[in-house]
Tab-separated table of C-alpha atoms and ligand atoms in Angstrom:
chain	number	residue	atom	x	y	z
I	1	MET	CA	18.572	16.762	33.353
I	2	ASP	CA	19.623	18.864	30.557
I	3	ILE	CA	18.678	17.909	26.844
I	4	ASN	CA	20.561	20.169	24.444
I	5	VAL	CA	20.434	20.861	20.715
I	6	GLN	CA	23.952	21.447	19.724
I	7	SER	CA	25.513	22.647	16.563
I	8	GLU	CA	26.897	19.550	15.025
I	9	ASN	CA	30.596	20.792	15.310
I	10	LYS	CA	30.177	20.846	19.070
I	11	LEU	CA	29.636	17.222	19.170
I	12	ASN	CA	31.936	14.808	17.428
I	13	HIS	CA	31.227	15.284	13.563
I	14	THR	CA	29.697	11.633	13.294
I	15	SER	CA	27.641	11.837	16.441
I	16	ILE	CA	23.904	12.718	16.340
I	17	ILE	CA	22.951	11.735	20.216
I	18	HIS	CA	25.229	11.958	22.955
I	19	ALA	CA	24.517	10.991	26.655
I	20	LYS	CA	26.172	11.351	29.552
I	21	ASP	CA	25.681	9.811	32.946
I	22	LEU	CA	22.155	9.267	32.511
I	23	SER	CA	20.369	8.162	35.802
I	24	PHE	CA	16.717	7.642	36.497
I	25	LYS	CA	14.637	6.120	39.210
I	26	TYR	CA	10.640	5.658	38.978
I	27	PRO	CA	8.681	7.195	41.705
I	28	ASN	CA	8.559	4.721	44.612
I	29	ASN	CA	11.256	2.338	43.584
I	30	ASP	CA	14.559	2.465	45.798
I	31	TYR	CA	16.880	1.567	42.824
I	32	TYR	CA	17.799	3.201	39.534
I	33	SER	CA	16.280	1.844	36.565
I	34	VAL	CA	19.113	3.505	34.443
I	35	ASN	CA	22.358	4.070	36.295
I	36	LYS	CA	24.719	6.486	34.895
I	37	VAL	CA	24.728	5.410	31.422
I	38	SER	CA	26.763	7.131	28.821
I	39	LEU	CA	26.725	6.610	25.008
I	40	ASP	CA	27.259	7.952	21.582
I	41	ILE	CA	24.909	7.384	18.788
I	42	LYS	CA	26.557	8.147	15.306
I	43	ARG	CA	24.580	9.504	12.290
I	44	GLY	CA	23.296	6.861	10.060
I	45	GLN	CA	24.307	3.906	12.408
I	46	CYS	CA	22.327	1.442	14.137
I	47	LEU	CA	22.829	1.316	18.056
I	48	GLY	CA	21.444	-2.174	19.432
I	49	ILE	CA	20.639	-1.606	23.385
I	50	ILE	CA	20.256	-5.424	24.683
I	51	GLY	CA	20.120	-6.788	28.101
I	52	PRO	CA	17.780	-9.108	30.118
I	53	ASN	CA	14.227	-8.185	31.170
I	54	GLY	CA	14.015	-5.465	33.640
I	55	ALA	CA	17.535	-4.350	32.607
I	56	GLY	CA	16.601	-0.331	31.642
I	57	LYS	CA	16.285	-0.929	27.823
I	58	SER	CA	12.787	0.746	27.739
I	59	THR	CA	13.559	3.448	30.279
I	60	LEU	CA	16.855	4.319	28.246
I	61	ILE	CA	14.626	4.908	25.239
I	62	SER	CA	12.436	7.208	26.886
I	63	LEU	CA	15.249	9.053	28.460
I	64	LEU	CA	17.039	9.487	25.156
I	65	CYS	CA	13.758	10.823	23.181
I	66	GLY	CA	12.527	12.747	25.914
I	67	LEU	CA	9.278	11.050	27.188
I	68	LEU	CA	11.120	10.592	30.569
I	69	LYS	CA	13.403	13.377	32.436
I	70	ALA	CA	16.300	11.992	33.735
I	71	GLU	CA	17.328	12.999	37.375
I	72	GLN	CA	20.798	13.579	36.510
I	73	GLY	CA	22.941	13.436	33.078
I	74	GLN	CA	22.814	14.885	30.034
I	75	VAL	CA	21.647	14.440	26.415
I	76	ASP	CA	22.929	16.351	23.354
I	77	PHE	CA	21.222	16.107	20.179
I	78	ALA	CA	23.165	17.435	17.003
I	79	SER	CA	21.055	20.017	15.401
I	80	LEU	CA	18.818	17.982	12.773
I	81	ALA	CA	17.314	21.207	11.178
I	82	ASP	CA	18.876	22.411	7.765
I	83	GLU	CA	18.596	26.113	8.674
I	84	LYS	CA	17.912	27.679	11.910
I	85	PRO	CA	18.296	25.459	15.072
I	86	LEU	CA	15.396	24.239	16.694
I	87	SER	CA	14.530	23.672	20.297
I	88	TRP	CA	15.209	19.908	21.484
I	89	GLN	CA	11.438	19.470	21.836
I	90	ALA	CA	10.975	20.959	18.297
I	91	SER	CA	13.588	19.330	17.056
I	92	ILE	CA	12.116	15.495	18.643
I	93	GLU	CA	8.902	16.352	17.247
I	94	LYS	CA	9.977	16.808	13.728
I	95	TYR	CA	12.997	14.586	13.164
I	96	VAL	CA	12.632	11.603	15.876
I	97	ALA	CA	10.209	8.768	15.948
I	98	LEU	CA	9.622	6.132	18.568
I	99	ILE	CA	7.954	2.786	17.982
I	100	PRO	CA	6.953	1.610	21.314
I	101	GLN	CA	6.774	-1.994	22.344
I	102	GLU	CA	2.981	-1.564	22.402
I	103	TYR	CA	0.370	-1.053	19.647
I	104	ALA	CA	0.546	2.504	19.303
I	105	PHE	CA	-2.791	2.918	16.989
I	106	TYR	CA	-6.759	2.838	17.099
I	107	PRO	CA	-8.000	-0.684	16.600
I	108	GLU	CA	-11.260	0.241	15.608
I	109	LEU	CA	-9.679	2.257	12.675
I	110	SER	CA	-8.399	0.742	9.330
I	111	ILE	CA	-4.723	0.870	8.694
I	112	LYS	CA	-5.411	3.908	6.080
I	113	GLN	CA	-7.257	5.645	8.636
I	114	ASN	CA	-4.839	5.331	11.260
I	115	LEU	CA	-2.092	6.571	9.125
I	116	GLU	CA	-4.203	9.392	7.964
I	117	TYR	CA	-4.961	10.566	11.503
I	118	PHE	CA	-1.634	10.576	12.307
I	119	ILE	CA	-0.081	12.081	9.216
I	120	ALA	CA	-2.859	15.066	9.562
I	121	ILE	CA	-1.069	15.894	13.183
I	122	SER	CA	2.512	16.663	11.811
I	123	GLU	CA	1.554	17.486	8.120
I	124	PRO	CA	-0.791	20.518	7.452
I	125	ASN	CA	-0.676	20.472	3.610
I	126	ARG	CA	-3.159	17.714	1.933
I	127	LYS	CA	-0.909	16.712	-1.106
I	128	LYS	CA	2.077	16.040	1.121
I	129	GLN	CA	-0.479	14.026	3.539
I	130	LYS	CA	-1.260	11.996	0.312
I	131	GLN	CA	2.301	11.570	-0.664
I	132	LEU	CA	3.322	10.584	3.024
I	133	LEU	CA	0.603	8.034	3.303
I	134	GLU	CA	1.410	6.395	-0.023
I	135	GLN	CA	5.014	6.217	0.933
I	136	ALA	CA	4.097	4.733	4.604
I	137	LEU	CA	1.934	2.249	2.925
I	138	ASN	CA	4.509	1.046	0.354
I	139	GLN	CA	7.598	1.091	2.534
I	140	CYS	CA	5.954	-1.314	5.112
I	141	GLN	CA	4.028	-3.528	2.589
I	142	LEU	CA	0.502	-2.442	3.696
I	143	THR	CA	-1.047	-1.016	0.488
I	144	HIS	CA	-2.974	-4.180	-0.059
I	145	VAL	CA	-4.531	-4.529	3.379
I	146	ALA	CA	-4.862	-0.443	3.515
I	147	LYS	CA	-8.790	-0.764	4.190
I	148	GLN	CA	-8.469	-3.429	6.984
I	149	LYS	CA	-9.318	-2.837	10.166
I	150	ALA	CA	-6.378	-2.679	12.616
I	151	ASP	CA	-7.784	-4.991	15.284
I	152	SER	CA	-8.624	-7.914	12.514
I	153	LEU	CA	-4.767	-7.790	11.389
I	154	SER	CA	-2.677	-10.699	12.114
I	155	GLY	CA	0.712	-9.876	14.572
I	156	GLY	CA	2.821	-9.044	11.839
I	157	TYR	CA	0.694	-6.812	10.076
I	158	LYS	CA	0.092	-4.923	13.460
I	159	ARG	CA	3.619	-4.290	13.818
I	160	ARG	CA	3.919	-2.943	10.535
I	161	LEU	CA	1.332	-0.577	11.028
I	162	ASN	CA	3.013	0.673	14.442
I	163	ILE	CA	6.485	1.223	12.174
I	164	ALA	CA	4.278	2.939	9.311
I	165	ILE	CA	2.754	5.413	11.728
I	166	ALA	CA	6.203	6.301	13.007
I	167	LEU	CA	7.727	6.431	9.265
I	168	SER	CA	4.851	8.394	8.094
I	169	LYS	CA	6.462	11.757	9.552
I	170	SER	CA	9.858	10.913	7.508
I	171	PRO	CA	11.846	10.850	10.658
I	172	GLU	CA	15.679	10.985	10.641
I	173	VAL	CA	15.985	9.026	14.184
I	174	ILE	CA	13.804	6.325	14.688
I	175	PHE	CA	13.833	4.484	18.234
I	176	LEU	CA	12.414	1.017	18.106
I	177	ASP	CA	11.448	-1.063	21.283
I	178	GLU	CA	11.270	-4.795	20.685
I	179	PRO	CA	9.522	-4.120	17.268
I	180	THR	CA	9.476	-7.908	16.164
I	181	VAL	CA	7.928	-9.248	19.831
I	182	GLY	CA	5.555	-11.965	19.278
I	183	ILE	CA	5.882	-12.335	15.445
I	184	ASP	CA	6.445	-15.496	13.374
I	185	PRO	CA	10.093	-15.744	11.686
I	186	VAL	CA	8.793	-14.746	8.202
I	187	SER	CA	7.286	-11.351	9.308
I	188	ARG	CA	10.240	-10.892	11.544
I	189	GLN	CA	12.669	-11.300	8.873
I	190	ASP	CA	10.402	-8.581	6.820
I	191	ILE	CA	10.779	-6.142	9.526
I	192	VAL	CA	14.558	-6.549	9.621
I	193	ASP	CA	14.687	-6.356	5.957
I	194	LEU	CA	12.682	-3.063	6.244
I	195	LEU	CA	15.204	-1.769	8.995
I	196	GLU	CA	18.317	-2.400	6.771
I	197	GLN	CA	16.571	-0.433	4.019
I	198	LEU	CA	15.992	2.409	6.493
I	199	LYS	CA	19.782	2.282	7.430
I	200	ALA	CA	20.814	2.203	3.923
I	201	GLN	CA	18.788	5.529	3.407
I	202	GLY	CA	20.890	6.918	6.092
I	203	LYS	CA	18.348	6.960	9.095
I	204	THR	CA	19.754	6.628	12.479
I	205	LEU	CA	18.208	3.640	14.610
I	206	ILE	CA	18.367	2.873	18.330
I	207	TYR	CA	16.912	-0.708	18.567
I	208	THR	CA	16.461	-2.952	21.509
I	209	SER	CA	15.451	-6.645	21.249
I	210	HIS	CA	16.270	-9.875	22.748
I	211	MET	CA	16.579	-11.539	19.354
I	212	LEU	CA	20.243	-11.223	19.446
I	213	ASN	CA	20.678	-12.674	15.851
I	214	GLU	CA	18.584	-9.490	14.750
I	215	VAL	CA	20.765	-7.561	16.641
I	216	GLU	CA	23.822	-8.641	15.366
I	217	GLN	CA	22.665	-8.469	11.440
I	218	LEU	CA	21.517	-4.701	12.059
I	219	CYS	CA	23.370	-3.214	14.676
I	220	ASP	CA	26.918	-1.429	14.404
I	221	ASP	CA	27.356	-0.521	17.890
I	222	ILE	CA	25.714	-2.520	21.012
I	223	ILE	CA	25.100	-1.499	24.698
I	224	LEU	CA	24.734	-4.128	27.165
I	225	LEU	CA	22.661	-3.341	30.173
I	226	GLU	CA	22.128	-4.976	33.440
I	227	GLN	CA	20.236	-3.650	36.277
I	228	GLY	CA	20.278	-0.230	34.789
I	229	LYS	CA	24.142	-0.016	34.248
I	230	ALA	CA	25.747	-0.300	30.768
I	231	ILE	CA	28.047	-3.484	31.393
I	232	ALA	CA	29.516	-3.451	28.059
I	233	VAL	CA	29.994	-1.227	25.074
I	234	THR	CA	31.013	-3.131	22.010
I	235	ASP	CA	31.291	-2.005	18.465
I	236	ILE	CA	30.703	-4.620	15.936
I	237	SER	CA	31.400	-2.676	12.988
I	238	ASN	CA	33.123	-4.986	10.261
I	239	ASN	CA	36.632	-4.673	11.471
I	240	GLN	CA	35.659	-5.799	14.628
I	241	ARG	CA	33.739	-8.794	13.339
I	242	GLN	CA	36.880	-9.957	11.307
I	243	ASN	CA	38.569	-9.942	14.811
I	244	MET	CA	36.149	-11.989	16.451
I	245	GLN	CA	37.300	-15.328	17.922
I	246	ILE	CA	36.722	-18.553	15.417
I	247	ASN	CA	35.259	-21.634	16.930
I	248	LEU	CA	35.885	-24.962	15.316
I	249	GLU	CA	33.876	-28.211	15.949
I	250	PHE	CA	34.690	-31.499	14.907
I	251	PHE	CA	32.480	-34.630	14.772
I	252	ALA	CA	33.915	-38.015	14.460
I	253	ASP	CA	33.367	-41.565	14.600
I	254	LYS	CA	35.966	-41.674	17.188
I	255	ILE	CA	38.603	-38.916	17.998
I	256	ASN	CA	41.608	-40.586	19.496
I	257	ALA	CA	44.066	-38.957	22.499
I	258	SER	CA	46.826	-38.505	19.810
I	259	PHE	CA	44.744	-36.598	17.485
I	260	ILE	CA	43.680	-34.482	20.183
I	261	ALA	CA	47.120	-33.932	21.404
I	262	GLN	CA	48.074	-32.773	18.034
I	263	LEU	CA	45.617	-30.400	17.552
I	264	ASN	CA	46.103	-29.058	20.818
I	265	SER	CA	49.941	-28.540	20.247
I	266	ALA	CA	49.314	-26.895	16.960
I	267	ALA	CA	46.579	-24.555	18.603
I	268	SER	CA	48.679	-23.917	22.066
I	269	PRO	CA	48.745	-21.656	23.587
I	270	ALA	CA	46.235	-19.371	22.535
I	271	SER	CA	43.730	-22.271	21.802
I	272	GLU	CA	41.542	-23.744	24.293
I	273	LYS	CA	40.125	-27.190	24.386
I	274	ASP	CA	36.353	-26.656	25.513
I	275	SER	CA	35.211	-30.204	25.134
I	276	SER	CA	36.384	-33.322	24.148
I	277	ASN	CA	34.968	-37.080	23.992
I	278	GLU	CA	35.053	-39.441	21.678
I	279	GLN	CA	32.828	-37.980	19.045
I	280	HIS	CA	33.177	-34.498	19.392
I	281	LEU	CA	35.912	-31.793	20.066
I	282	ARG	CA	35.520	-27.867	20.198
I	283	LEU	CA	38.591	-25.650	19.711
I	284	LYS	CA	39.026	-22.048	20.194
I	285	VAL	CA	41.254	-20.751	17.486
I	286	ALA	CA	42.898	-17.508	17.901
I	287	ASP	CA	44.333	-16.485	14.304
I	288	ILE	CA	44.580	-17.581	10.838
I	289	SER	CA	48.127	-19.370	11.392
I	290	GLN	CA	46.655	-21.380	14.030
I	291	LEU	CA	43.932	-22.220	11.770
I	292	GLN	CA	45.951	-23.407	8.810
I	293	GLN	CA	47.952	-25.501	11.001
I	294	ILE	CA	45.020	-27.191	12.293
I	295	MET	CA	43.675	-27.800	8.928
I	296	GLN	CA	47.189	-29.670	8.014
I	297	ILE	CA	46.830	-32.065	10.877
I	298	VAL	CA	43.153	-32.665	9.919
I	299	SER	CA	43.888	-33.081	6.087
I	300	GLN	CA	46.098	-35.826	7.052
I	301	ASP	CA	43.499	-37.966	8.531
I	302	MET	CA	40.100	-36.698	7.009
I	303	SER	CA	38.843	-40.394	7.098
I	304	SER	CA	37.679	-40.051	10.733
I	305	ILE	CA	35.980	-36.666	10.433
I	306	LYS	CA	32.363	-36.950	10.032
I	307	SER	CA	31.855	-33.091	10.124
I	308	LEU	CA	33.560	-29.883	10.907
I	309	HIS	CA	31.925	-26.535	11.584
I	310	PHE	CA	33.157	-23.131	11.839
I	311	ALA	CA	31.149	-20.496	13.780
I	312	GLN	CA	32.382	-16.861	14.374
I	313	ASN	CA	32.050	-15.854	18.090
I	314	SER	CA	28.566	-14.459	17.949
I	315	ILE	CA	26.981	-11.526	19.767
I	316	ASP	CA	25.420	-14.342	21.985
I	317	GLN	CA	28.901	-15.320	23.218
I	318	LEU	CA	29.539	-11.576	23.879
I	319	TYR	CA	26.411	-11.331	25.560
I	320	PHE	CA	26.788	-14.309	27.887
I	321	ASP	CA	30.647	-13.568	28.670
I	322	ALA	CA	29.687	-9.976	29.960
I	323	TYR	CA	26.632	-11.244	31.851
I	324	LYS	CA	28.956	-13.979	33.166
I	325	ASN	CA	31.540	-11.522	34.140
I	326	THR	CA	29.384	-9.402	36.201
I	327	GLN	CA	27.559	-12.288	37.924
I	328	SER	CA	31.100	-13.406	39.112
I	329	SER	CA	32.232	-10.018	40.086
I	330	LYS	CA	28.717	-9.957	42.190
I	331	ASP	CA	29.802	-13.252	43.813
I	332	VAL	CA	33.318	-11.737	44.746
I	333	ALA	CA	31.712	-8.824	46.100
I	334	CYS	CA	29.217	-10.714	48.320
J	401	ATP	N1	6.284	2.669	35.295
J	401	ATP	C1	7.426	2.000	36.180
J	401	ATP	N2	7.115	2.482	37.436
J	401	ATP	C2	8.008	1.711	38.269
J	401	ATP	N3	8.935	0.633	37.938
J	401	ATP	C3	9.276	0.575	36.604
J	401	ATP	C4	8.349	1.183	35.888
J	401	ATP	N4	8.627	0.645	34.312
J	401	ATP	C5	9.656	-0.022	34.548
J	401	ATP	N5	10.112	-0.200	35.909
J	401	ATP	C6	11.070	-0.802	36.569
J	401	ATP	O1	12.496	-0.229	35.949
J	401	ATP	C7	13.335	-1.503	35.670
J	401	ATP	C8	13.795	-1.260	34.103
J	401	ATP	O2	12.529	-1.705	33.452
J	401	ATP	P1	12.526	-1.596	31.741
J	401	ATP	O3	11.000	-1.740	31.553
J	401	ATP	O4	13.087	-0.485	31.381
J	401	ATP	O5	13.510	-2.776	31.462
J	401	ATP	P2	13.525	-3.546	29.860
J	401	ATP	O6	14.866	-3.870	29.948
J	401	ATP	O7	12.884	-2.640	28.957
J	401	ATP	O8	12.512	-4.831	30.338
J	401	ATP	P3	11.728	-5.681	28.991
J	401	ATP	O9	12.999	-6.444	28.279
J	401	ATP	O10	11.193	-7.036	30.002
J	401	ATP	O11	11.108	-4.977	28.506
J	401	ATP	C9	12.665	-2.786	36.021
J	401	ATP	O12	13.050	-3.016	37.195
J	401	ATP	C10	11.102	-2.191	36.038
J	401	ATP	O13	10.261	-2.934	36.876
């Protein structure tokens, strides 16, 4: 595999990492853990890598940040250096950080000692070391627990320390492998907020998680992996979010047949009745004009409606649709 550092104008001007046809097989495995994956990571954006257990997310991250060498394919990094271009290895060491799934710190040391140790590896200047330490402690809200032994911290604080160590070298590109796994919802939200701040500062994030709501909140682009292959690549930038389908759900004391017929004729042909019983009706609405017609019908008989919910097609739906499609194409192939 080739990993090249390109001057930015050789890549698409917004791209920071471009990978083409990456493939990797672990020794002794007879299958590819990553199979011909191509992707483009834009500067300052967050790319989400999602997929079921064993889909190849961690392996893909390891390939992209140079921890593993692919058998085939190529990774191009835009030159991250301001002045003279660096080798890809030097570029990765200086500008790229990986926050792994496992805890990557010394349990016997305190938070401060851990950070001091890792900062000293990449920054020889004592004054700068101190600044980086304070910055990492503040950014990850660890100042008040800085003297505590890492081993004694809660899961949420251990995750923050993992992130603080990676951030302490002020990276431009940050790979995060399930950074919120196994922690409570409040700690999880704190970490998502921190990642939002990093994005706002212009950092490029590559993020894997099984928490699809986090992915939806943070990511601009998503790549869905299954058995090493990229089975869907989705741009969920604002534009696309607006175009996502609207789901409309009615709950009523009783939904009668003529009401359902009226709604269906208003919504037809693009709308689809998912389910109906006497109390519950779910419609997929294709556009705003359909929605207006439906709301007109509903407003004529509001008395029977107990509640009505709008839900945009979420990333969960995209995930399940893409996954369902690959499963059904496998069934056809069998
Ligand atoms: N060190 C290894 N040696 C052999 N096979 C491995 C190794 N690491 C991963 N694999 C295999 O490669 C495939 C992809 O694994 P990987 O850990 O990249 O998936 P993942 O999507 O990150 O999974 P998870 O969501 O469970 O973390 C799996 O079939 C896994 O068993």
